[in-house]
PDB file of N, CA and C in Angstrom:
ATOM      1  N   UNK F   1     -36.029 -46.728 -20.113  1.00 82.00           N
ATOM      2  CA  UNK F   1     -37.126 -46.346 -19.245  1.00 82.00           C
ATOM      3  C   UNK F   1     -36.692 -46.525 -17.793  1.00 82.00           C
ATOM      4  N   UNK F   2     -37.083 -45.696 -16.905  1.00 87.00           N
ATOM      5  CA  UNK F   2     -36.357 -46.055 -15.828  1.00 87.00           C
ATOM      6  C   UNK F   2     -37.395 -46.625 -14.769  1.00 87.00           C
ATOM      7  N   UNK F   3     -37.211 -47.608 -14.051  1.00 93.00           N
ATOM      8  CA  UNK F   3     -37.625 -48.501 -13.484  1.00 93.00           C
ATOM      9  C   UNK F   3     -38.101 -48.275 -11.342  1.00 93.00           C
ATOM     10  N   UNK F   4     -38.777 -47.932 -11.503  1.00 95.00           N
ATOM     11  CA  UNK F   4     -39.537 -47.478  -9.812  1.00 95.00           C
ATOM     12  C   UNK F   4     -39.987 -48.921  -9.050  1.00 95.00           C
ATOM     13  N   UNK F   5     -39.444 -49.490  -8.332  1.00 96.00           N
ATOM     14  CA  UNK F   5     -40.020 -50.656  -7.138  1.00 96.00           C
ATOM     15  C   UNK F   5     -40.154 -49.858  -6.031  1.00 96.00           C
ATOM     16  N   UNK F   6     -41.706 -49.849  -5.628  1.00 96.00           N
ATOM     17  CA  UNK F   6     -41.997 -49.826  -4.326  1.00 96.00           C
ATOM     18  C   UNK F   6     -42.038 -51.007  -2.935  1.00 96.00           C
ATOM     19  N   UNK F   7     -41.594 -51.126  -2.065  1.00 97.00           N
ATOM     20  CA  UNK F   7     -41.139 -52.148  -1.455  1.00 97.00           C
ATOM     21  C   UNK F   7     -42.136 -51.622   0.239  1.00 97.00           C
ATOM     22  N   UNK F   8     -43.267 -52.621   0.516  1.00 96.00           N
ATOM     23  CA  UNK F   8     -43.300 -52.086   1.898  1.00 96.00           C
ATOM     24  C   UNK F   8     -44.295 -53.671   2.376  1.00 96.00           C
ATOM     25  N   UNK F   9     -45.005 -53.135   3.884  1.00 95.00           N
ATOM     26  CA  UNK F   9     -45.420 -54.413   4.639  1.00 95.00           C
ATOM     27  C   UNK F   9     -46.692 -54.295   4.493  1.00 95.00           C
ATOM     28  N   UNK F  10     -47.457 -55.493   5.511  1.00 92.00           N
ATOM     29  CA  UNK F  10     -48.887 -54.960   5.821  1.00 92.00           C
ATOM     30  C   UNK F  10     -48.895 -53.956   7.030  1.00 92.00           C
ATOM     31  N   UNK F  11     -47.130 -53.994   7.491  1.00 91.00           N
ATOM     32  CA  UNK F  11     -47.664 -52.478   8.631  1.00 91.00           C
ATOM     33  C   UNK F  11     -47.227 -51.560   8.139  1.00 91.00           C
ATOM     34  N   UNK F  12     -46.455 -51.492   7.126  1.00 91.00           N
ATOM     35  CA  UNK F  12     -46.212 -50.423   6.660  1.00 91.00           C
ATOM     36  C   UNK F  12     -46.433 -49.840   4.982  1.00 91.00           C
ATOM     37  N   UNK F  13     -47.891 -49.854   4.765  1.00 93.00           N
ATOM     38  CA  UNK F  13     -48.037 -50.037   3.337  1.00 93.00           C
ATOM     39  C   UNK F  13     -47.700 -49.239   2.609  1.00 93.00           C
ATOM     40  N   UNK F  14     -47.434 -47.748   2.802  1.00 93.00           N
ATOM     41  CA  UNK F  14     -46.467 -47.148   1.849  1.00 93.00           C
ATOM     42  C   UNK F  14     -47.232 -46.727   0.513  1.00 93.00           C
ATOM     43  N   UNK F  15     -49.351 -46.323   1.347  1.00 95.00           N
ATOM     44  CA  UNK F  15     -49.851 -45.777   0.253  1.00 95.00           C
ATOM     45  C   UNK F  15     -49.430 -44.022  -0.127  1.00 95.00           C
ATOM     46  N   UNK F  16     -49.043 -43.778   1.065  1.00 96.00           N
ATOM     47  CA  UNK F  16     -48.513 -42.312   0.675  1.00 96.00           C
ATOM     48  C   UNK F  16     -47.787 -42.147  -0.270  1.00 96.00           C
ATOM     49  N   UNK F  17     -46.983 -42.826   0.112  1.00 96.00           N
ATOM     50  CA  UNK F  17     -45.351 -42.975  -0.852  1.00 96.00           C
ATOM     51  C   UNK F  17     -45.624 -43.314  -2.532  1.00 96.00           C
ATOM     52  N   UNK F  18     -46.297 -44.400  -2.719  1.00 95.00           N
ATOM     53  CA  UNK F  18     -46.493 -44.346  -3.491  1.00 95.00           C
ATOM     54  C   UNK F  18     -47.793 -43.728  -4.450  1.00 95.00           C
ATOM     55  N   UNK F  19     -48.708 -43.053  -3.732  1.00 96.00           N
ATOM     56  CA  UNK F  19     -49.505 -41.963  -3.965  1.00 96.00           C
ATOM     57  C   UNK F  19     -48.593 -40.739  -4.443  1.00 96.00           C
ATOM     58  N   UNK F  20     -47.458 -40.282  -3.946  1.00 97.00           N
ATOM     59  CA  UNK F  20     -47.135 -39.166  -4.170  1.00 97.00           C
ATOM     60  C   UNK F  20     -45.657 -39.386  -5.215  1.00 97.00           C
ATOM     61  N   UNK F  21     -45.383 -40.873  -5.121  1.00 96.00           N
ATOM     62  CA  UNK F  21     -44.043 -40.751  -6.479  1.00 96.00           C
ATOM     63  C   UNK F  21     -45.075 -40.679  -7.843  1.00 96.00           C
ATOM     64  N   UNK F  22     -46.616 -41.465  -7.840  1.00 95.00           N
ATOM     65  CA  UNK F  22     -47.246 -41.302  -9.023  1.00 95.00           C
ATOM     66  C   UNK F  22     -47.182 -39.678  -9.411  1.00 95.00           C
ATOM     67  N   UNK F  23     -47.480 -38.781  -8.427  1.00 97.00           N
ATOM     68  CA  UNK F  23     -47.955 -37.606  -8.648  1.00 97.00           C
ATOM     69  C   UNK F  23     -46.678 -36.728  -8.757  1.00 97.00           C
ATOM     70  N   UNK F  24     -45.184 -37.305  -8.046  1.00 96.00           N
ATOM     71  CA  UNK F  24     -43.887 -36.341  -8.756  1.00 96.00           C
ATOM     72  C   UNK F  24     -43.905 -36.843 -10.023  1.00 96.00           C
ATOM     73  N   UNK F  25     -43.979 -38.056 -10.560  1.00 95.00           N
ATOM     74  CA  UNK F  25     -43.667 -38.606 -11.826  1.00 95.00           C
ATOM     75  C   UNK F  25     -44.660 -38.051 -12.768  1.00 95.00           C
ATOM     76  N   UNK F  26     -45.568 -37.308 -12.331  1.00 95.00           N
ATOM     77  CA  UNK F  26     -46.339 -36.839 -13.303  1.00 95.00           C
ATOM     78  C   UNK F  26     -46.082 -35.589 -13.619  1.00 95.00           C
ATOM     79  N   UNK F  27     -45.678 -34.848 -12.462  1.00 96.00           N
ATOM     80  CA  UNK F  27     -45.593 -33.596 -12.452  1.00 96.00           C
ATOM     81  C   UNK F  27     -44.347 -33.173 -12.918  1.00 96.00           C
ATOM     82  N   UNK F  28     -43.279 -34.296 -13.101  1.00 94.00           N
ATOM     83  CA  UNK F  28     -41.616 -34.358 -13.765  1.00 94.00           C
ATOM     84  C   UNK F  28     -42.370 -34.854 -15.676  1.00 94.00           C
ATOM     85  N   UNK F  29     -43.312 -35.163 -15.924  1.00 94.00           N
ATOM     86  CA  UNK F  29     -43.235 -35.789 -17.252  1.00 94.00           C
ATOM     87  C   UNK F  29     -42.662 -36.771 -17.597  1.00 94.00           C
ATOM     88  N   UNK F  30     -42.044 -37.856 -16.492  1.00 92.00           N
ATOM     89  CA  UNK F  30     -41.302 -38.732 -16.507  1.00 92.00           C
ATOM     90  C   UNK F  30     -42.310 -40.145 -16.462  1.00 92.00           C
ATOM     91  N   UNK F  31     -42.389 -40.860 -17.369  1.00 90.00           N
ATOM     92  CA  UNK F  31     -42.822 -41.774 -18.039  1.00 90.00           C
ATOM     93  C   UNK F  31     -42.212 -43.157 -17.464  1.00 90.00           C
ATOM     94  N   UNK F  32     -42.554 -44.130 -16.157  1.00 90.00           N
ATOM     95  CA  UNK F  32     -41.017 -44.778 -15.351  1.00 90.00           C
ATOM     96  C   UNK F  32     -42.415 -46.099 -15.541  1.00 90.00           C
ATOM     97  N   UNK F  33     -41.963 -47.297 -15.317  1.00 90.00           N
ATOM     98  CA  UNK F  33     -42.289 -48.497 -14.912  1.00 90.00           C
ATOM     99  C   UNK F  33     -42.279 -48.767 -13.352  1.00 90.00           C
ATOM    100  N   UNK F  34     -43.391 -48.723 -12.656  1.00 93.00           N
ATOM    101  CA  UNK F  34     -43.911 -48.516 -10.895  1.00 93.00           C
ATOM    102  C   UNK F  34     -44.060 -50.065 -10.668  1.00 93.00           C
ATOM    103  N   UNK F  35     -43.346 -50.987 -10.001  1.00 95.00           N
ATOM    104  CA  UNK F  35     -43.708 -52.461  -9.398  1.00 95.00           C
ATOM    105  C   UNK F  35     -43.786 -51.754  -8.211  1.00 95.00           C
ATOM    106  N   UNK F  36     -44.723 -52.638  -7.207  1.00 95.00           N
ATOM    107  CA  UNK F  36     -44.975 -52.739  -5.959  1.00 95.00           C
ATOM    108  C   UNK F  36     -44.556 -54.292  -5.379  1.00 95.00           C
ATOM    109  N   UNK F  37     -43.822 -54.581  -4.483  1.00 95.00           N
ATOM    110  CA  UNK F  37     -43.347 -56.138  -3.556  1.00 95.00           C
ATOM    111  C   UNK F  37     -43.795 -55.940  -2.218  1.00 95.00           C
ATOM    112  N   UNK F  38     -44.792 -56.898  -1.556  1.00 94.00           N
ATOM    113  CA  UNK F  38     -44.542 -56.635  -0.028  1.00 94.00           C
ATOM    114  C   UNK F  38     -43.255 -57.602   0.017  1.00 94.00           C
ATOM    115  N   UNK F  39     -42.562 -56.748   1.108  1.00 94.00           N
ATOM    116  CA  UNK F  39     -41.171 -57.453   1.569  1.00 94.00           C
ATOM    117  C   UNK F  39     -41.121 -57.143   2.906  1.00 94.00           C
ATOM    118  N   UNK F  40     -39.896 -57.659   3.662  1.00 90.00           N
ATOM    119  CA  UNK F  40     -39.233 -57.425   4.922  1.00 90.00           C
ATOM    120  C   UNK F  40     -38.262 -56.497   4.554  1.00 90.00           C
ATOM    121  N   UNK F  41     -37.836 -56.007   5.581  1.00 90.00           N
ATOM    122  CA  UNK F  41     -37.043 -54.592   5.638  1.00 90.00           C
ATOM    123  C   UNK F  41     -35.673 -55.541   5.508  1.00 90.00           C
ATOM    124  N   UNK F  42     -35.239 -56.840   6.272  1.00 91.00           N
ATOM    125  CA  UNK F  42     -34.513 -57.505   6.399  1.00 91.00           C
ATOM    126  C   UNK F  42     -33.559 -57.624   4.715  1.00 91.00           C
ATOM    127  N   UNK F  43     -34.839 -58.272   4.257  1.00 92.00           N
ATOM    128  CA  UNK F  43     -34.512 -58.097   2.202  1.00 92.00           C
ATOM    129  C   UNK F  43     -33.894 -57.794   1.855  1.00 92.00           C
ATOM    130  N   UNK F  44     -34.079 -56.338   2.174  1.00 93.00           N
ATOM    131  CA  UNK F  44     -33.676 -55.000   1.262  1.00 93.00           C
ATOM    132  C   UNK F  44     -32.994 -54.094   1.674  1.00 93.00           C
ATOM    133  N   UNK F  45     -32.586 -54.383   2.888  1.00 91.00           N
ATOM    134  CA  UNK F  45     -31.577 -53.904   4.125  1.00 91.00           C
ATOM    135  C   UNK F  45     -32.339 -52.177   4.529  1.00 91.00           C
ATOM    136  N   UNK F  46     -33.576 -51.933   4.218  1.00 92.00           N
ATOM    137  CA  UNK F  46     -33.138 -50.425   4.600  1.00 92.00           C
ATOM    138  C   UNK F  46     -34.999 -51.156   5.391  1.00 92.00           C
ATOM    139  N   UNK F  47     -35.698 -49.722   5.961  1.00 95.00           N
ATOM    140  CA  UNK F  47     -36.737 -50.077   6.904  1.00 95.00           C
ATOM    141  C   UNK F  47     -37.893 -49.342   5.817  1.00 95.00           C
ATOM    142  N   UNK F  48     -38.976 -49.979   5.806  1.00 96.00           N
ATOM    143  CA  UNK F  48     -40.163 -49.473   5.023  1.00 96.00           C
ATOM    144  C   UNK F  48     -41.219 -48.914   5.374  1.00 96.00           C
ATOM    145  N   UNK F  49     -41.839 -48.140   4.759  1.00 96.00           N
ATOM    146  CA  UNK F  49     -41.612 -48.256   3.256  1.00 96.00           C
ATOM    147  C   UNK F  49     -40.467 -47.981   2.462  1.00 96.00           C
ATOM    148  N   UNK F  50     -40.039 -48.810   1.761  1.00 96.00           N
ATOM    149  CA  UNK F  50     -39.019 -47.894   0.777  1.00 96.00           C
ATOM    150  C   UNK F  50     -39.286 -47.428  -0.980  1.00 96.00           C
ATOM    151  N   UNK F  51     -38.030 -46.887  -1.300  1.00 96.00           N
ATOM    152  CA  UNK F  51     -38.586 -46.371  -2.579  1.00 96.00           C
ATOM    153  C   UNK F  51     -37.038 -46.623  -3.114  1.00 96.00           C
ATOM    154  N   UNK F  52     -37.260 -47.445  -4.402  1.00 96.00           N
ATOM    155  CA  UNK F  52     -35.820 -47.605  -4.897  1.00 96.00           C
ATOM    156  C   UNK F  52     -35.891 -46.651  -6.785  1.00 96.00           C
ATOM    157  N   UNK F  53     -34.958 -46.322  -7.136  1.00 94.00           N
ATOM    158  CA  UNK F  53     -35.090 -45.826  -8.646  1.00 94.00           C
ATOM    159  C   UNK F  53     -33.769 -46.793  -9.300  1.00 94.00           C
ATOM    160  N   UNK F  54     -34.186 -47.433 -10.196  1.00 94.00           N
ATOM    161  CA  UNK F  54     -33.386 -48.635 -11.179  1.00 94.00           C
ATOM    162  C   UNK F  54     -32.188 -49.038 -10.388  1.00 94.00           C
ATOM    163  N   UNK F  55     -33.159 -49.536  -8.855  1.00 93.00           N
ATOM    164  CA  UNK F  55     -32.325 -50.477  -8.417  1.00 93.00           C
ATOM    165  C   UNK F  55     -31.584 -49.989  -7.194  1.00 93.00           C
ATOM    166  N   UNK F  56     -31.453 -48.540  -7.691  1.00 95.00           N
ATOM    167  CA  UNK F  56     -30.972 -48.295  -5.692  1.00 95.00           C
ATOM    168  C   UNK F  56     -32.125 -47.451  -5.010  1.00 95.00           C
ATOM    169  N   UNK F  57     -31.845 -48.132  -3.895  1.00 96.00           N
ATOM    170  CA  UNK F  57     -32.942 -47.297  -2.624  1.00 96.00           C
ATOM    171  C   UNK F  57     -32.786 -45.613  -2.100  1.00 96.00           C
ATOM    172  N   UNK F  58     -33.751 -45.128  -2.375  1.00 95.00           N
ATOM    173  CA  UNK F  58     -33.281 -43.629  -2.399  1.00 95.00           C
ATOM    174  C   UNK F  58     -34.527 -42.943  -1.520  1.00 95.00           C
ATOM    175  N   UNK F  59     -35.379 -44.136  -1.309  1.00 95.00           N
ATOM    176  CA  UNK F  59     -36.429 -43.123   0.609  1.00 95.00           C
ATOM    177  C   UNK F  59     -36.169 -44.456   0.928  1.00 95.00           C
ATOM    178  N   UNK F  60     -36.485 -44.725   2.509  1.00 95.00           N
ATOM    179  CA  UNK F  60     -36.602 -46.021   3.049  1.00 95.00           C
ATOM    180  C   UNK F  60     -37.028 -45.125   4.322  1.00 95.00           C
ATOM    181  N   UNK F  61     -38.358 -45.706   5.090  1.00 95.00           N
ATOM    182  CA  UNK F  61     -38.565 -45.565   6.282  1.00 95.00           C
ATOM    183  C   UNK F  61     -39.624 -44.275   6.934  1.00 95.00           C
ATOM    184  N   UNK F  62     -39.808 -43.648   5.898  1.00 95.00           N
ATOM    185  CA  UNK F  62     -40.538 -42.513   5.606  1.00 95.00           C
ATOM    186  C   UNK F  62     -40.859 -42.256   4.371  1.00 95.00           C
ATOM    187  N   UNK F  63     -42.237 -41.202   4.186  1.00 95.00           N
ATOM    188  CA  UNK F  63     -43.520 -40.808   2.670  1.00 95.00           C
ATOM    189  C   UNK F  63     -43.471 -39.444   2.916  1.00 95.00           C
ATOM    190  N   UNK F  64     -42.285 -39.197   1.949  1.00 96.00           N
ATOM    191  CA  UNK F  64     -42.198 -38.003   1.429  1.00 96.00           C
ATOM    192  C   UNK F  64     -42.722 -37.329   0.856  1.00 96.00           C
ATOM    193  N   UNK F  65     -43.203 -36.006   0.923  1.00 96.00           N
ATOM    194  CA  UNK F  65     -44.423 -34.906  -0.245  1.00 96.00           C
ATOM    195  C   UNK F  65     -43.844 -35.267  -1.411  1.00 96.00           C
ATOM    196  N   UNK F  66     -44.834 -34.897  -2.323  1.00 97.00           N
ATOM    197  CA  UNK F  66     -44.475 -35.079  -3.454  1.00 97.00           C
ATOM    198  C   UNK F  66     -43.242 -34.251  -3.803  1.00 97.00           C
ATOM    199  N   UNK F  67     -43.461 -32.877  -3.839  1.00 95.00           N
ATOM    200  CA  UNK F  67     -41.955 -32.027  -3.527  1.00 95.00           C
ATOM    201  C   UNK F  67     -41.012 -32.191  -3.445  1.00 95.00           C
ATOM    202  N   UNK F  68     -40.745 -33.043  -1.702  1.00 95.00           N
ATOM    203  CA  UNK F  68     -39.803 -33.693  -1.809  1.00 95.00           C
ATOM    204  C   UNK F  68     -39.181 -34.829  -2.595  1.00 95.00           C
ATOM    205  N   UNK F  69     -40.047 -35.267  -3.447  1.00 93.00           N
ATOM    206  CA  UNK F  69     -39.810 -36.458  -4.058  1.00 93.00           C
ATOM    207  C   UNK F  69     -39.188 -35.973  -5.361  1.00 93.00           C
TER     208      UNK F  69
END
């Protein structure tokens, strides 16, 4: 199963982001496990919100359309 952590702040909460990976992941039929962490950008080395897939970071810093996602 592949594994989705959303990673963001209280300034940067990253409801888009994760509003719209629910809605690619639905629209892919892809069935994933979604955690949410507030963290520091410091953490996780990239700036948030970010979006990692089983472990590597693949948005950081911007909430991409679903499309794009």
């Amino acid at each position: 199963m592949t594994s989705i952590q959303l990673f963001y702040s209280r300034d940067c909460p990253g409801d888009i982001l994760r509003a719209n990976t629910l809605q690619a992941l639905d629209h892919l039929g892809i069935n994933a496990e979604m955690r949410t962490a507030e963290t520091v950008p410091e953490q996780i080395g990239a700036p948030l919100p970010a979006l990692a897939i089983d472990g590597k970071i693949v948005v950081s810093g911007v909430e991409p359309s679903v499309r794009e996602l």
